[in-house]
CSV table of C-alpha atoms in Angstrom, one decimal:
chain,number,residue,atom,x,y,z
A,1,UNK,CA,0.7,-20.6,-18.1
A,2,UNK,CA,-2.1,-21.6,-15.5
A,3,UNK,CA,-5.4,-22.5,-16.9
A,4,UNK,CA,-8.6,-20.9,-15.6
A,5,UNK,CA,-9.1,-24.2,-13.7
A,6,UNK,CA,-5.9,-24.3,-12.0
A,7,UNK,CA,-6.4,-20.4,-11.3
A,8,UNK,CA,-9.5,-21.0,-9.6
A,9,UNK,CA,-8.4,-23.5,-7.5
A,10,UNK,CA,-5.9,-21.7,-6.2
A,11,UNK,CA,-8.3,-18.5,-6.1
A,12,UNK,CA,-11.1,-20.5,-3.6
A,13,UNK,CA,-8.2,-22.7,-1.5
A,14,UNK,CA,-6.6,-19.1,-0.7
A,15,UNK,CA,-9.4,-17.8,-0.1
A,16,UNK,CA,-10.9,-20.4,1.7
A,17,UNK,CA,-8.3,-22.5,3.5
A,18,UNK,CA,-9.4,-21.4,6.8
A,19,UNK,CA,-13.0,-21.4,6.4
A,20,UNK,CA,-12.8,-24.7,5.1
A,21,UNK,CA,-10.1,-26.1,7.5
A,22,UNK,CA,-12.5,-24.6,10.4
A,23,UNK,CA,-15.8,-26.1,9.3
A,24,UNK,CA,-14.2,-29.8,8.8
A,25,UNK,CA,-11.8,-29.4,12.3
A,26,UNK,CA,-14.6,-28.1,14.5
A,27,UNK,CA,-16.6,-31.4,13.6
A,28,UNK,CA,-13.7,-33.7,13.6
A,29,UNK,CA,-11.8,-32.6,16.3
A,30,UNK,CA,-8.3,-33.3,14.0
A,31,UNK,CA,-6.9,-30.7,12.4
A,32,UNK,CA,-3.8,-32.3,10.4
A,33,UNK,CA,-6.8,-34.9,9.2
A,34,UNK,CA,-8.7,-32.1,8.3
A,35,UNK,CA,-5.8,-30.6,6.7
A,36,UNK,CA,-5.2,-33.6,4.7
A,37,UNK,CA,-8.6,-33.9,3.7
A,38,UNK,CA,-8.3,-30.8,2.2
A,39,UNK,CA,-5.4,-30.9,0.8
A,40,UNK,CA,-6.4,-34.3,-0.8
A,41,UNK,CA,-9.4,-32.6,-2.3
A,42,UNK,CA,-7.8,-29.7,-3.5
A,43,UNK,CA,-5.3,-32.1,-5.5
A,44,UNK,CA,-8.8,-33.5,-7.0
A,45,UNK,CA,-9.9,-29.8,-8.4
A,46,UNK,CA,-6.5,-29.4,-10.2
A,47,UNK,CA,-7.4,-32.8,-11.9
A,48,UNK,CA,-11.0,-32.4,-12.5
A,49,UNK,CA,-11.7,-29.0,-13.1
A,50,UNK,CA,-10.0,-28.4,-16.3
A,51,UNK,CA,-12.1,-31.6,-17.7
A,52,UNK,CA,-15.5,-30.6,-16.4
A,53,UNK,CA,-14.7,-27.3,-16.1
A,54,UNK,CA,-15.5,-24.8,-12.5
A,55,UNK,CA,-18.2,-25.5,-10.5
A,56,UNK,CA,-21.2,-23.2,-9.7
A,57,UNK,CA,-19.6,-23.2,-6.4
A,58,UNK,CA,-15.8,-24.0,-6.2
A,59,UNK,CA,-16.0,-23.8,-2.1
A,60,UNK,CA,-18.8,-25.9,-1.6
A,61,UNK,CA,-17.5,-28.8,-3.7
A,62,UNK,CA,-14.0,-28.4,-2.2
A,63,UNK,CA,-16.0,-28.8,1.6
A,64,UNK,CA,-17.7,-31.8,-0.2
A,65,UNK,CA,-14.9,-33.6,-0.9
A,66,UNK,CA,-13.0,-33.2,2.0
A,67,UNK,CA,-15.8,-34.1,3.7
A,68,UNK,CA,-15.8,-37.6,2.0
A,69,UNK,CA,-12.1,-37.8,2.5
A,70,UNK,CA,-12.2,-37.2,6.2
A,71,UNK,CA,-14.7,-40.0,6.5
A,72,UNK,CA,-12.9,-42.4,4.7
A,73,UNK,CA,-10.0,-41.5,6.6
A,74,UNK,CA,-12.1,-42.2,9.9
A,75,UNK,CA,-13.0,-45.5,8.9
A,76,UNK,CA,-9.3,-46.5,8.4
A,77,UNK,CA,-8.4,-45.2,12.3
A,78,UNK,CA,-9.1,-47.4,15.6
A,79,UNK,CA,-11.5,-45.2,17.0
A,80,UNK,CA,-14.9,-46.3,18.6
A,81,UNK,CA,-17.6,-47.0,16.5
A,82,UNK,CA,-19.6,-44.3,18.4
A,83,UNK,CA,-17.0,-41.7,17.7
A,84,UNK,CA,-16.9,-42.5,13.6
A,85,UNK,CA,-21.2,-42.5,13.9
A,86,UNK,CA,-20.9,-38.9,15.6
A,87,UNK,CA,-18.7,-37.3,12.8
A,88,UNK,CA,-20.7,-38.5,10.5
A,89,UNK,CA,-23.3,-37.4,11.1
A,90,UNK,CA,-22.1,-34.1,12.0
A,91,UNK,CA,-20.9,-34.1,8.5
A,92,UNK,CA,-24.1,-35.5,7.1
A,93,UNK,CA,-26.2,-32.4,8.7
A,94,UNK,CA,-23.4,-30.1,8.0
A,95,UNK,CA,-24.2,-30.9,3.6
A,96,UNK,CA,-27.6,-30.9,3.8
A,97,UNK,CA,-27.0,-28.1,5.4
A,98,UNK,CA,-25.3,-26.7,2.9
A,99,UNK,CA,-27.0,-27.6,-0.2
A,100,UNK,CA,-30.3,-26.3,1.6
A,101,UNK,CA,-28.7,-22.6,2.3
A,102,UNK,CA,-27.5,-22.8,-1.4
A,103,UNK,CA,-24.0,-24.0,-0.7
A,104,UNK,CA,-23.3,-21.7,1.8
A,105,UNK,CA,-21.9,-23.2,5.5
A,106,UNK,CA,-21.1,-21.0,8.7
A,107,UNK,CA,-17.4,-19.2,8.9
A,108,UNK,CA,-16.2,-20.8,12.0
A,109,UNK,CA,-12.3,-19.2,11.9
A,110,UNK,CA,-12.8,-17.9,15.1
A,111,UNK,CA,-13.9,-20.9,17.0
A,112,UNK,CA,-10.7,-22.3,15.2
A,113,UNK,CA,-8.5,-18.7,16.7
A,114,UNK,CA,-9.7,-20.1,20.4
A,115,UNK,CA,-9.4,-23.7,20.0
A,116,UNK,CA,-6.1,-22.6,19.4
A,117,UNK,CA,-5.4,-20.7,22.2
A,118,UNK,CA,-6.5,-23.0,24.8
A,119,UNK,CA,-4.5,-23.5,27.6
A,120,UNK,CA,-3.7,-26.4,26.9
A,121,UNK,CA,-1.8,-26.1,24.4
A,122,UNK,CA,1.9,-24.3,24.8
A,123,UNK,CA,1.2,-20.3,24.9
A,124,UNK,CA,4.7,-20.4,22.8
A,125,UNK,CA,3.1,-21.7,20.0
A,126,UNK,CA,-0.6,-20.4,20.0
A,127,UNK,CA,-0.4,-17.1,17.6
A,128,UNK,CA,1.9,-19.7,14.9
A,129,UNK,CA,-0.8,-22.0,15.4
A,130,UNK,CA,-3.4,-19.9,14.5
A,131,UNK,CA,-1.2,-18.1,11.6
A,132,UNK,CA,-0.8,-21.8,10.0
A,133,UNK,CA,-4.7,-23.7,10.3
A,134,UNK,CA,-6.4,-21.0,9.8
A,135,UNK,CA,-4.6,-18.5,7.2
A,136,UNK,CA,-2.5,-21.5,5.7
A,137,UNK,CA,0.6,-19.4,6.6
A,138,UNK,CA,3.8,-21.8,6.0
A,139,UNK,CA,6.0,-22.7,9.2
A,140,UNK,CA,9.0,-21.2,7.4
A,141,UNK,CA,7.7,-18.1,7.5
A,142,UNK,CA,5.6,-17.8,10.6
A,143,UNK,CA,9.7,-19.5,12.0
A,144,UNK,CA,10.7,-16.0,10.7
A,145,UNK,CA,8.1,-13.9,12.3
A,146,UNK,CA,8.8,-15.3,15.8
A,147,UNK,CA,12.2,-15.4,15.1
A,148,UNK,CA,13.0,-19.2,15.5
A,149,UNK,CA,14.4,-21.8,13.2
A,150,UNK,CA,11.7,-23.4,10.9
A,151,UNK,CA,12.1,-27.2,12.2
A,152,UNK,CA,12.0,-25.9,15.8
A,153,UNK,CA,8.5,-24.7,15.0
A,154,UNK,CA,7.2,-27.3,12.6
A,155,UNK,CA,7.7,-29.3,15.6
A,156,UNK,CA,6.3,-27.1,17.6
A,157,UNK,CA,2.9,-26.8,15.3
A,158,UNK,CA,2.7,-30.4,14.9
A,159,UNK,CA,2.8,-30.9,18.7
A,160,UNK,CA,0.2,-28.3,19.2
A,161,UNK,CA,-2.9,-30.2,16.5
A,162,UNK,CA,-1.9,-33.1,18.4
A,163,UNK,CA,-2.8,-31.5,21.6
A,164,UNK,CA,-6.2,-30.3,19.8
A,165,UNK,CA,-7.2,-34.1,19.0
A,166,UNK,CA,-6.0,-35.5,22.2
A,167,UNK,CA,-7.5,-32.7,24.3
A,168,UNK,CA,-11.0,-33.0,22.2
A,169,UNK,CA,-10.5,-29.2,23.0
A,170,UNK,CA,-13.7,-27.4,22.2
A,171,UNK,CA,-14.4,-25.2,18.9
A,172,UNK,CA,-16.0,-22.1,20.9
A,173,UNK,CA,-16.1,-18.6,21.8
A,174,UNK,CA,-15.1,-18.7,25.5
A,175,UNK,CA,-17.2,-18.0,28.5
A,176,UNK,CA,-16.2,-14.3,29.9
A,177,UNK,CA,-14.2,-15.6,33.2
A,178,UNK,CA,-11.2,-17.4,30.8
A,179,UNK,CA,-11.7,-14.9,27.7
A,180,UNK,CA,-9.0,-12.6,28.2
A,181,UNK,CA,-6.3,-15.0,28.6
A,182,UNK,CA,-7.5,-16.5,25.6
A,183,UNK,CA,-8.3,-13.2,23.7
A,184,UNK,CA,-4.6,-12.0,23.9
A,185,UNK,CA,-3.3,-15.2,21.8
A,186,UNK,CA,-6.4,-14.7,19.4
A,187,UNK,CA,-5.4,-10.9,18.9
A,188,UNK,CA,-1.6,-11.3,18.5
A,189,UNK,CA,-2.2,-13.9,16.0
A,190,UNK,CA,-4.2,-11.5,13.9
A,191,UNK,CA,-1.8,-9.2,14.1
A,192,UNK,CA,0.8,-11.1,12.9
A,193,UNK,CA,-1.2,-12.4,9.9
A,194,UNK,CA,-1.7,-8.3,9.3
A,195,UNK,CA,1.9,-7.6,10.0
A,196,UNK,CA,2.9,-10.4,7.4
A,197,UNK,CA,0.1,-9.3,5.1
A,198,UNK,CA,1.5,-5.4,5.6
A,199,UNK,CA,5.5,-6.0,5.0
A,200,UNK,CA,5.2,-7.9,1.9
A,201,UNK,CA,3.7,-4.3,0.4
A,202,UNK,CA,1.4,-6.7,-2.0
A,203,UNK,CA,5.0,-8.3,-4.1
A,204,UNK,CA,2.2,-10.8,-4.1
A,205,UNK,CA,-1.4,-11.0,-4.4
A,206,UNK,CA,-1.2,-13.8,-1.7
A,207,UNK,CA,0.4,-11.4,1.1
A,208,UNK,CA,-1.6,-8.9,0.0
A,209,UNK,CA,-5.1,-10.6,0.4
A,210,UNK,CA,-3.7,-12.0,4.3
A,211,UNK,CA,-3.9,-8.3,5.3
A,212,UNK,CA,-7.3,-8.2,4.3
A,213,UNK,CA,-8.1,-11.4,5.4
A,214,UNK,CA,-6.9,-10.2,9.1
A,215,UNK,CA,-9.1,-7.2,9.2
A,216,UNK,CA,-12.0,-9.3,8.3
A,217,UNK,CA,-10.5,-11.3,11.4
A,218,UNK,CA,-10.6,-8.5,13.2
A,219,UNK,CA,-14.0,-7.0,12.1
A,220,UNK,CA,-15.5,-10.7,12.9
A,221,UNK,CA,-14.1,-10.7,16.2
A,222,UNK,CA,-15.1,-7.0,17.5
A,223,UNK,CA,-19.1,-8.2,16.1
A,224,UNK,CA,-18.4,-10.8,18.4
A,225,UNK,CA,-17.3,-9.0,21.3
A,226,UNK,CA,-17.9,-5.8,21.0
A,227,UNK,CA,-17.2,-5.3,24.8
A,228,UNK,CA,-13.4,-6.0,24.7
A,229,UNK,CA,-11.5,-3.0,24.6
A,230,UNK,CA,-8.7,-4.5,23.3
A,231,UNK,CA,-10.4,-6.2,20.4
A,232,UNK,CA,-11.9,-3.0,19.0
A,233,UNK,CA,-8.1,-1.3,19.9
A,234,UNK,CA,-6.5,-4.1,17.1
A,235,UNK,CA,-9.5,-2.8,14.5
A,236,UNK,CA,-8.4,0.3,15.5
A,237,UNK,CA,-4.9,-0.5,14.8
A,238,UNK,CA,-4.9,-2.2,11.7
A,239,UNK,CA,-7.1,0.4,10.0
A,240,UNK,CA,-5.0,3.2,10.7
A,241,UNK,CA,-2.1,1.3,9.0
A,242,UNK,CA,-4.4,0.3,6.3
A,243,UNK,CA,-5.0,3.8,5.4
A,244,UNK,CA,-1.5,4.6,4.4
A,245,UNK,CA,-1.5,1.4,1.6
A,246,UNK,CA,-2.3,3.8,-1.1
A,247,UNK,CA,0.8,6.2,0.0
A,248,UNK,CA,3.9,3.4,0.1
A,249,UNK,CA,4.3,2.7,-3.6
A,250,UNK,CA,5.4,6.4,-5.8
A,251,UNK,CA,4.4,6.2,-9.4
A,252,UNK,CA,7.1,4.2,-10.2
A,253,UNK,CA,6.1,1.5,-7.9
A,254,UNK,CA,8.7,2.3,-5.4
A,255,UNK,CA,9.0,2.0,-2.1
A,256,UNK,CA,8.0,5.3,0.6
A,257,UNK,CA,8.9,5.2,3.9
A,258,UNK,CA,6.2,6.4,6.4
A,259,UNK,CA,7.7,10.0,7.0
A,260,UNK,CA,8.1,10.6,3.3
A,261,UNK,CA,4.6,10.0,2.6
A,262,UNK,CA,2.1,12.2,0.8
A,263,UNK,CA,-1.0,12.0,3.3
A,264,UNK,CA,-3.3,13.2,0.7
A,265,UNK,CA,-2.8,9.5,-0.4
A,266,UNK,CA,-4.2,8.6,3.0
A,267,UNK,CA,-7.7,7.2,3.5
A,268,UNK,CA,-9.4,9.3,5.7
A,269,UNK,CA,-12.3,7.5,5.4
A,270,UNK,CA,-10.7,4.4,6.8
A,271,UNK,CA,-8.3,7.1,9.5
A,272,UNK,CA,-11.9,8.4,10.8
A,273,UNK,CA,-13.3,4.6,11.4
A,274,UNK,CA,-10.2,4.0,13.2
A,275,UNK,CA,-10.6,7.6,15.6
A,276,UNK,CA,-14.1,6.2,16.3
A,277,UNK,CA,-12.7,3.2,17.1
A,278,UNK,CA,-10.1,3.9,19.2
A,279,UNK,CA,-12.2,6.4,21.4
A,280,UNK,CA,-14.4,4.0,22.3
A,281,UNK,CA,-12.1,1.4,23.2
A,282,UNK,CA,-10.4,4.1,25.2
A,283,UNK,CA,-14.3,4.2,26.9
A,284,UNK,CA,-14.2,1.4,28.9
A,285,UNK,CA,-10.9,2.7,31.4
A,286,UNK,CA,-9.1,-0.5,30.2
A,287,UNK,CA,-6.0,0.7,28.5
A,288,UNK,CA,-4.1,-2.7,26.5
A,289,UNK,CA,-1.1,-3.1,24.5
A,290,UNK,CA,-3.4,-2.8,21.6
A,291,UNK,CA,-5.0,0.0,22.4
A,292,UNK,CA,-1.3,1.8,22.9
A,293,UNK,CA,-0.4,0.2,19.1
A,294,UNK,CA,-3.5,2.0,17.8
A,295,UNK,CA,-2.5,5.4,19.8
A,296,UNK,CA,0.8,5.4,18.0
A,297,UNK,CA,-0.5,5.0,15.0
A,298,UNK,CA,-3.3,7.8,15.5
A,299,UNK,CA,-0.2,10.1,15.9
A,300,UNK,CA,1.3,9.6,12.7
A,301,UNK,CA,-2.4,9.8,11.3
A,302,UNK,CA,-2.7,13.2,12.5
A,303,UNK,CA,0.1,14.8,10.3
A,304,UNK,CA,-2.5,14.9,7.9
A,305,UNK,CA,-4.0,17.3,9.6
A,306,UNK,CA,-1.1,19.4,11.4
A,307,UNK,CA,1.6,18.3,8.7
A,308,UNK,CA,3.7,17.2,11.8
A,309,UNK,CA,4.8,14.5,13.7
A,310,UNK,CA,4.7,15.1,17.2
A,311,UNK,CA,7.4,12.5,18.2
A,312,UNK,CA,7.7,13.5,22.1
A,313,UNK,CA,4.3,12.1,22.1
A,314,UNK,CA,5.4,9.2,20.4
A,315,UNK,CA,8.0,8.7,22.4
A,316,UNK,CA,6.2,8.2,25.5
A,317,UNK,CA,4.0,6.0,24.2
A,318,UNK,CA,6.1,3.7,23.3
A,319,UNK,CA,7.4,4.0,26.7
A,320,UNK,CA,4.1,2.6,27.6
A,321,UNK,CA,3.6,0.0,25.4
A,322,UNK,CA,7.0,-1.6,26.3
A,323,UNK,CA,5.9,-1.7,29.9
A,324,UNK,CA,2.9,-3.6,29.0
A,325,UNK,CA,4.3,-5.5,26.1
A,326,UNK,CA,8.3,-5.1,25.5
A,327,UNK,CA,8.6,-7.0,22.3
A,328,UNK,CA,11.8,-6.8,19.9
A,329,UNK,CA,9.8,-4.9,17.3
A,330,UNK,CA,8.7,-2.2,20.0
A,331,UNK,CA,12.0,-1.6,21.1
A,332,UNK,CA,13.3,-1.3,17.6
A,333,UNK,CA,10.7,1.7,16.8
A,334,UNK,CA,10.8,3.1,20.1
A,335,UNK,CA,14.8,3.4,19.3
A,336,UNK,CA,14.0,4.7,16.0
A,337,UNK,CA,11.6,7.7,17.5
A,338,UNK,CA,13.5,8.5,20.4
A,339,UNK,CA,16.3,9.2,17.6
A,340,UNK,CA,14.0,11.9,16.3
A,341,UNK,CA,13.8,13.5,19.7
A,342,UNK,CA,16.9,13.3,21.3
A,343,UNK,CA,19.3,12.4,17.9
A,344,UNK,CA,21.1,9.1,16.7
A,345,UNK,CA,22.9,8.7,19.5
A,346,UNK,CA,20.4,7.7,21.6
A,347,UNK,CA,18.4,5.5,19.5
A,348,UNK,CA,21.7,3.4,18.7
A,349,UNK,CA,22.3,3.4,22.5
A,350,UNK,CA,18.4,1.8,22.8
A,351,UNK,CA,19.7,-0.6,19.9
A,352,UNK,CA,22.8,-1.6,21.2
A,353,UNK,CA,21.1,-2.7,24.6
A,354,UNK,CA,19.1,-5.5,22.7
A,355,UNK,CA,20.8,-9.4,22.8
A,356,UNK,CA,22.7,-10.5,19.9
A,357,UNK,CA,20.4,-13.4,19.5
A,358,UNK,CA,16.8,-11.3,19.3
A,359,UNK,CA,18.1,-9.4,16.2
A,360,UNK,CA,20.7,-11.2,14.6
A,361,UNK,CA,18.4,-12.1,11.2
A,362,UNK,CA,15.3,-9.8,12.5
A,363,UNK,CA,15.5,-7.6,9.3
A,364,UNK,CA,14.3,-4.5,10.9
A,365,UNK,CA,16.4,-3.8,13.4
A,366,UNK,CA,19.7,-3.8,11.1
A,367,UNK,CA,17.3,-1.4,8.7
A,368,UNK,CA,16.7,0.7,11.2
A,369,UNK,CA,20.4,0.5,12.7
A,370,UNK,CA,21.6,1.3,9.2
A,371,UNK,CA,19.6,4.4,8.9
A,372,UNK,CA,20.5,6.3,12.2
A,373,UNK,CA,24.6,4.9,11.7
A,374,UNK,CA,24.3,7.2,8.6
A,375,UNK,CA,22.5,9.7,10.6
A,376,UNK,CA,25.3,9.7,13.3
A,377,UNK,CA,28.1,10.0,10.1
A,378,UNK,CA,29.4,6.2,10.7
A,379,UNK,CA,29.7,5.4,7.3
A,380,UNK,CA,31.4,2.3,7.1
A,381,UNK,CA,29.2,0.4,9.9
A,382,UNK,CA,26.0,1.7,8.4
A,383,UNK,CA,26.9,0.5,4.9
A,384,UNK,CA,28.1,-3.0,6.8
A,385,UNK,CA,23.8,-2.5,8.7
A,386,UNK,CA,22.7,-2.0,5.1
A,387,UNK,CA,23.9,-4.9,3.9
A,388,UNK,CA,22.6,-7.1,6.4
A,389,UNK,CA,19.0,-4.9,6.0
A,390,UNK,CA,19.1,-5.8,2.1
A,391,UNK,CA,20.1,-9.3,2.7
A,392,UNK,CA,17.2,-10.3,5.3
A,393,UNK,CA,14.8,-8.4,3.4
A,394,UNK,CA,11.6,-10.5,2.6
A,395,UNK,CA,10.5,-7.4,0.0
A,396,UNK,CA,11.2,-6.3,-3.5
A,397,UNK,CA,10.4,-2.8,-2.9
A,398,UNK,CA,12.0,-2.6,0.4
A,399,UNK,CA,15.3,-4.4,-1.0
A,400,UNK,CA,15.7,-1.9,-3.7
A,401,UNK,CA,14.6,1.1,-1.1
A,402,UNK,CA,17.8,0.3,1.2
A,403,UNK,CA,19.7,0.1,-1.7
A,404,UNK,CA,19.2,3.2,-2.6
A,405,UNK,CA,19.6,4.1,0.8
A,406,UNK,CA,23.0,2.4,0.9
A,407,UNK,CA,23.8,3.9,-2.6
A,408,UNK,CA,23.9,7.3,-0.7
A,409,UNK,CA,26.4,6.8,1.6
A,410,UNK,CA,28.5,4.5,-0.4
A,411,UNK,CA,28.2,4.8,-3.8
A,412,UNK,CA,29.3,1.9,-6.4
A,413,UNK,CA,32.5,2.7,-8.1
A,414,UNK,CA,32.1,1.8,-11.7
């Protein structure tokens, strides 16, 4: 059993791996040094803390000694004497700093999100980047996100802080002429940290804090720029799916697909933020990928007012949004709605149409193949989908939802 040191160590460095990581890299320039730093210092909690107990303030002695160990680890490098005196003292002002605003220091994530996304660095690999320094996301499973084996993008990610040190790219928000290229790799990332956050349905506290952790992302970033259409249209996005987190668990603590859901569960205080939202994004004539994402969604939010879907609506905008941004996951749901307009047929015609090597382990796809197989009366194949579905699945809940599913259509003979 973990002690209440051990439990608050891992508390604050979940918590605060990305604030932290942010703060030390934007001074440093080195992010894996920064990441060592902190990962050194955190391995100094677990063996303090339970002796002389929690600090006032866990974070600010974690930043403290990572501070100390990025230093010592300067002086051990053969860089100029001038470069070791200006992190230094960066680091100097940044605790006294600290200890003078109570042992609290700046949240500099986003600086970290756009450091990230420089163009310097391989566009490939900017949202995994971001996913991994900043919301200490592991390469394995950002590897699964994107679809691509785990050493390929450990690689990839190593290449990338390499870039950042050699570079000496800059920790800033971006002037306005080079912000949207940047913006785009910022928002996806987020996104994906929600997305991750959203399909683990909170098996873990861990996942279920990185969707939280994302809309603060998101909030932080539309403060920032509240002129971006696009920015506000992810807000808008990821707070009409937040709504619904009340309705996916039944009583029993099973999982509820979306069209089963009771939308008196639904948060309409969050639904009506998300309206606002997305109305004034829609404002400034700039219509994004985002902004699209955010439309879908504000259709399915409205069956709790008409208690319908209107899936020809749906339907075309998904048309839309693969024009702008034809992804693997927004073919898979435009197949799945175009099924509820024009029948299974035509949403496993969509399905079939997709490469063997964009959805061979992506677990929704054979989820949502599975479902409209059984729809079309294709027992066997759907129960073969299924199987594949339950296999890939990252989720508890989910796992034992498709096998109920698959209990249906081929039931286990004693």
């Amino acid at each position: 059993m973990l002690s209440d040191a051990q439990r608050a160590t891992e508390q604050v460095a979940r918590q605060s791996y990305g604030k932290l990581i942010a703060f030390l890299a934007a001074r440093s320039h080195d992010v894996p040094a920064a990441e060592d730093a902190l990962s050194e210092a955190i391995a100094a909690a677990l063996r303090s803390w339970p002796e002389r107990g929690i600090p006032d303030s866990p974070e600010a002695w974690l930043l403290v000694v990572a501070r100390r160990n990025l230093l010592h680890s300067a002086r051990h490098e053969t860089v100029k004497a001038a470069g070791r005196a200006r992190i230094a003292m960066a680091m100097e002002e940044a605790e006294e700093r600290m200890n003078a605003d109570h042992q609290v220091f700046p949240d500099e994530r986003l600086k970290l999100l756009f450091a990230c996304a420089h163009p310097a660095i391989d566009a490939s690999v900017h949202a995994a980047l971001m996913l991994q320094t900043v919301l200490a996301i592991d390469a394995a499973t950002i590897a699964k996100a994107f679809i691509v084996s785990p050493q390929a993008m450990s690689q990839r990610l190593v290449r990338a802080k390499i870039k950042i040190r050699e570079a000496r790219i800059p920790f800033s928000i971006p002037e306005q002429p080079v912000l949207p290229e940047r913006l785009t790799g910022v928002l996806t990332a987020i996104y994906a940290a929600y997305g991750l956050g959203w399909e683990g349905l909170g098996d873990s506290e861990k996942q279920g804090s990185l969707a939280d952790e994302a809309i603060w992302l998101g909030r932080a970033l539309y403060a920032t720029l509240p002129q971006e259409p696009e920015a506000i249209g992810l807000l808008s996005l990821m707070l009409y799916s937040h709504s619904r987190h009340g309705a996916r668990r039944d009583a029993n603590g099973q999982y509820v697909p979306l069209d089963e859901q009771e939308t008196d569960l639904w948060n309409t205080e969050m639904i009506v933020e998300a309206d606002k939202l997305l109305r004034k994004a829609g404002a400034f004539g700039r219509f994004g990928p985002f902004q699209c994402q955010a439309a879908i969604q504000s259709v399915h939010a409205e069956r709790r007012r008409s208690g319908t879907t209107d899936w020809h609506a749906l339907a075309k905008l998904y048309e839309a949004l693969l024009m702008m941004k034809p992804t693997t996951g927004a073919r898979i749901s435009q197949a799945a709605v175009v099924a509820k307009v024009r029948g299974p047929g035509a949403g496993l015609d969509l399905l079939n149409r997709m490469a063997a090597r964009d959805i061979a382990s992506y677990q929704p796809y054979w989820a949502v193949r599975a479902h409209l197989l059984a729809e079309a009366g294709d027992t066997d194949n759907a129960t073969i989908a299924y199987r594949s579905a339950i296999g890939l699945s990252g989720s508890e809940a989910v796992r034992q939802f498709l096998l109920r599913r698959l209990e249906l259509i081929s039931p286990i003979s004693d």
